[in-house]
């Protein structure tokens, strides 16, 4: 190795640091990222259609910290929510059935009372 090589090695300018996709994804999921955009279709200065797009990319923990947890209550995405929805539906159907049966009993009692008079 010559003196020129040593001088060149000491004064090398560092290049950009390489970051792999996993590191970038980890940062995005940890902090979250919001992508927002609007699509407008106008004809002769008359607004025909507006589409608002909002995309929030984050980890589940980051989303929960931001107050976003809709997937926990959506029966299509959560088996727990699906069981709760089914239980709620069954309870509602039982209440409706009891109400109909009570009404039917009242009508039958009314008809029996009218028949005895």
PDB file of C-alpha atoms in Angstrom:
ATOM      1  CA  UNK A   1       0.000   0.000   0.000  1.00  0.00           C
ATOM      2  CA  UNK A   2       1.457   3.401  -0.923  1.00  0.00           C
ATOM      3  CA  UNK A   3       1.156   6.731   0.864  1.00  0.00           C
ATOM      4  CA  UNK A   4      -1.349   7.825  -1.795  1.00  0.00           C
ATOM      5  CA  UNK A   5      -3.602   4.917  -0.949  1.00  0.00           C
ATOM      6  CA  UNK A   6      -3.543   5.844   2.748  1.00  0.00           C
ATOM      7  CA  UNK A   7      -4.390   9.476   2.039  1.00  0.00           C
ATOM      8  CA  UNK A   8      -7.194   8.446  -0.300  1.00  0.00           C
ATOM      9  CA  UNK A   9      -8.615   6.006   2.295  1.00  0.00           C
ATOM     10  CA  UNK A  10      -8.577   8.668   5.031  1.00  0.00           C
ATOM     11  CA  UNK A  11     -10.439  11.247   2.945  1.00  0.00           C
ATOM     12  CA  UNK A  12     -13.113   9.124   1.332  1.00  0.00           C
ATOM     13  CA  UNK A  13     -16.482  10.795   1.244  1.00  0.00           C
ATOM     14  CA  UNK A  14     -19.136   8.504   2.655  1.00  0.00           C
ATOM     15  CA  UNK A  15     -21.896   7.635   0.205  1.00  0.00           C
ATOM     16  CA  UNK A  16     -25.556   7.386   1.019  1.00  0.00           C
ATOM     17  CA  UNK A  17     -26.397   4.835   3.649  1.00  0.00           C
ATOM     18  CA  UNK A  18     -28.221   1.850   2.332  1.00  0.00           C
ATOM     19  CA  UNK A  19     -31.527   1.001   3.944  1.00  0.00           C
ATOM     20  CA  UNK A  20     -33.322  -2.194   3.153  1.00  0.00           C
ATOM     21  CA  UNK A  21     -37.041  -2.524   2.636  1.00  0.00           C
ATOM     22  CA  UNK A  22     -37.571  -4.180   6.020  1.00  0.00           C
ATOM     23  CA  UNK A  23     -36.099  -1.137   7.825  1.00  0.00           C
ATOM     24  CA  UNK A  24     -38.292   1.263   5.858  1.00  0.00           C
ATOM     25  CA  UNK A  25     -41.394  -0.840   6.489  1.00  0.00           C
ATOM     26  CA  UNK A  26     -40.603  -1.049  10.204  1.00  0.00           C
ATOM     27  CA  UNK A  27     -40.302   2.745  10.419  1.00  0.00           C
ATOM     28  CA  UNK A  28     -43.538   3.315   8.512  1.00  0.00           C
ATOM     29  CA  UNK A  29     -45.484   0.829  10.598  1.00  0.00           C
ATOM     30  CA  UNK A  30     -44.037   2.191  13.835  1.00  0.00           C
ATOM     31  CA  UNK A  31     -44.851   5.827  13.093  1.00  0.00           C
ATOM     32  CA  UNK A  32     -47.655   5.461  10.567  1.00  0.00           C
ATOM     33  CA  UNK A  33     -48.103   7.300   7.310  1.00  0.00           C
ATOM     34  CA  UNK A  34     -51.138   9.056   5.878  1.00  0.00           C
ATOM     35  CA  UNK A  35     -51.696   9.387   2.160  1.00  0.00           C
ATOM     36  CA  UNK A  36     -54.560  11.645   1.152  1.00  0.00           C
ATOM     37  CA  UNK A  37     -55.903  12.723  -2.186  1.00  0.00           C
ATOM     38  CA  UNK A  38     -58.984  13.988  -3.941  1.00  0.00           C
ATOM     39  CA  UNK A  39     -60.208  13.187  -7.424  1.00  0.00           C
ATOM     40  CA  UNK A  40     -62.569  15.737  -8.939  1.00  0.00           C
ATOM     41  CA  UNK A  41     -64.378  15.498 -12.243  1.00  0.00           C
ATOM     42  CA  UNK A  42     -65.716  18.798 -13.534  1.00  0.00           C
ATOM     43  CA  UNK A  43     -67.526  19.607 -16.750  1.00  0.00           C
ATOM     44  CA  UNK A  44     -67.838  23.271 -17.718  1.00  0.00           C
ATOM     45  CA  UNK A  45     -67.106  24.358 -14.131  1.00  0.00           C
ATOM     46  CA  UNK A  46     -69.821  22.034 -12.802  1.00  0.00           C
ATOM     47  CA  UNK A  47     -68.592  19.494 -10.294  1.00  0.00           C
ATOM     48  CA  UNK A  48     -69.851  16.088 -11.348  1.00  0.00           C
ATOM     49  CA  UNK A  49     -67.962  13.781  -9.018  1.00  0.00           C
ATOM     50  CA  UNK A  50     -65.597  14.066  -6.074  1.00  0.00           C
ATOM     51  CA  UNK A  51     -63.817  11.074  -4.602  1.00  0.00           C
ATOM     52  CA  UNK A  52     -61.835  11.519  -1.413  1.00  0.00           C
ATOM     53  CA  UNK A  53     -59.167   8.931  -0.761  1.00  0.00           C
ATOM     54  CA  UNK A  54     -57.506   8.532   2.616  1.00  0.00           C
ATOM     55  CA  UNK A  55     -54.983   5.806   3.345  1.00  0.00           C
ATOM     56  CA  UNK A  56     -53.464   5.232   6.764  1.00  0.00           C
ATOM     57  CA  UNK A  57     -50.653   2.692   6.839  1.00  0.00           C
ATOM     58  CA  UNK A  58     -49.508   1.672  10.301  1.00  0.00           C
ATOM     59  CA  UNK A  59     -49.089  -1.273  12.610  1.00  0.00           C
ATOM     60  CA  UNK A  60     -52.048  -2.434  14.661  1.00  0.00           C
ATOM     61  CA  UNK A  61     -50.538  -0.929  17.825  1.00  0.00           C
ATOM     62  CA  UNK A  62     -49.929   2.431  16.145  1.00  0.00           C
ATOM     63  CA  UNK A  63     -53.457   2.446  14.717  1.00  0.00           C
ATOM     64  CA  UNK A  64     -54.937   1.689  18.148  1.00  0.00           C
ATOM     65  CA  UNK A  65     -52.918   4.564  19.648  1.00  0.00           C
ATOM     66  CA  UNK A  66     -54.468   6.783  16.966  1.00  0.00           C
ATOM     67  CA  UNK A  67     -57.938   5.589  17.998  1.00  0.00           C
ATOM     68  CA  UNK A  68     -58.524   3.409  14.950  1.00  0.00           C
ATOM     69  CA  UNK A  69     -59.815  -0.088  15.724  1.00  0.00           C
ATOM     70  CA  UNK A  70     -62.788  -0.649  13.428  1.00  0.00           C
ATOM     71  CA  UNK A  71     -61.574  -4.111  12.424  1.00  0.00           C
ATOM     72  CA  UNK A  72     -62.250  -5.341  15.959  1.00  0.00           C
ATOM     73  CA  UNK A  73     -65.981  -4.662  15.637  1.00  0.00           C
ATOM     74  CA  UNK A  74     -66.460  -5.661  11.988  1.00  0.00           C
ATOM     75  CA  UNK A  75     -67.992  -9.162  11.854  1.00  0.00           C
ATOM     76  CA  UNK A  76     -66.398  -9.777   8.454  1.00  0.00           C
ATOM     77  CA  UNK A  77     -62.914  -9.253   9.908  1.00  0.00           C
ATOM     78  CA  UNK A  78     -63.175 -10.464  13.497  1.00  0.00           C
ATOM     79  CA  UNK A  79     -64.488 -13.817  14.712  1.00  0.00           C
ATOM     80  CA  UNK A  80     -65.104 -12.238  18.137  1.00  0.00           C
ATOM     81  CA  UNK A  81     -67.193  -9.478  16.554  1.00  0.00           C
ATOM     82  CA  UNK A  82     -69.031 -12.076  14.463  1.00  0.00           C
ATOM     83  CA  UNK A  83     -69.954 -14.024  17.622  1.00  0.00           C
ATOM     84  CA  UNK A  84     -71.111 -10.808  19.294  1.00  0.00           C
ATOM     85  CA  UNK A  85     -73.182  -9.856  16.247  1.00  0.00           C
ATOM     86  CA  UNK A  86     -74.773 -13.301  16.204  1.00  0.00           C
ATOM     87  CA  UNK A  87     -75.550 -13.111  19.933  1.00  0.00           C
ATOM     88  CA  UNK A  88     -77.085  -9.663  19.491  1.00  0.00           C
ATOM     89  CA  UNK A  89     -79.203 -10.888  16.594  1.00  0.00           C
ATOM     90  CA  UNK A  90     -80.383 -13.920  18.587  1.00  0.00           C
ATOM     91  CA  UNK A  91     -81.281 -11.740  21.580  1.00  0.00           C
ATOM     92  CA  UNK A  92     -83.221  -9.357  19.354  1.00  0.00           C
ATOM     93  CA  UNK A  93     -85.084 -12.227  17.689  1.00  0.00           C
ATOM     94  CA  UNK A  94     -85.979 -13.729  21.081  1.00  0.00           C
ATOM     95  CA  UNK A  95     -87.326 -10.377  22.271  1.00  0.00           C
ATOM     96  CA  UNK A  96     -89.408  -9.996  19.115  1.00  0.00           C
ATOM     97  CA  UNK A  97     -90.739 -13.559  19.454  1.00  0.00           C
ATOM     98  CA  UNK A  98     -91.704 -12.933  23.089  1.00  0.00           C
ATOM     99  CA  UNK A  99     -93.495  -9.733  22.077  1.00  0.00           C
ATOM    100  CA  UNK A 100     -95.441 -11.586  19.348  1.00  0.00           C
ATOM    101  CA  UNK A 101     -96.325 -14.403  21.724  1.00  0.00           C
ATOM    102  CA  UNK A 102     -97.536 -11.916  24.343  1.00  0.00           C
ATOM    103  CA  UNK A 103     -99.655 -10.150  21.753  1.00  0.00           C
ATOM    104  CA  UNK A 104    -101.088 -13.488  20.558  1.00  0.00           C
ATOM    105  CA  UNK A 105    -101.894 -14.491  24.154  1.00  0.00           C
ATOM    106  CA  UNK A 106    -103.674 -11.160  24.723  1.00  0.00           C
ATOM    107  CA  UNK A 107    -105.751 -11.672  21.566  1.00  0.00           C
ATOM    108  CA  UNK A 108    -106.664 -15.223  22.581  1.00  0.00           C
ATOM    109  CA  UNK A 109    -107.662 -14.116  26.088  1.00  0.00           C
ATOM    110  CA  UNK A 110    -109.728 -11.312  24.579  1.00  0.00           C
ATOM    111  CA  UNK A 111    -111.475 -13.745  22.219  1.00  0.00           C
ATOM    112  CA  UNK A 112    -112.181 -16.197  25.072  1.00  0.00           C
ATOM    113  CA  UNK A 113    -113.644 -13.398  27.200  1.00  0.00           C
ATOM    114  CA  UNK A 114    -115.835 -12.233  24.334  1.00  0.00           C
ATOM    115  CA  UNK A 115    -117.030 -15.791  23.642  1.00  0.00           C
ATOM    116  CA  UNK A 116    -118.086 -16.358  27.291  1.00  0.00           C
ATOM    117  CA  UNK A 117    -120.220 -13.212  27.437  1.00  0.00           C
TER     118      UNK A 117
END
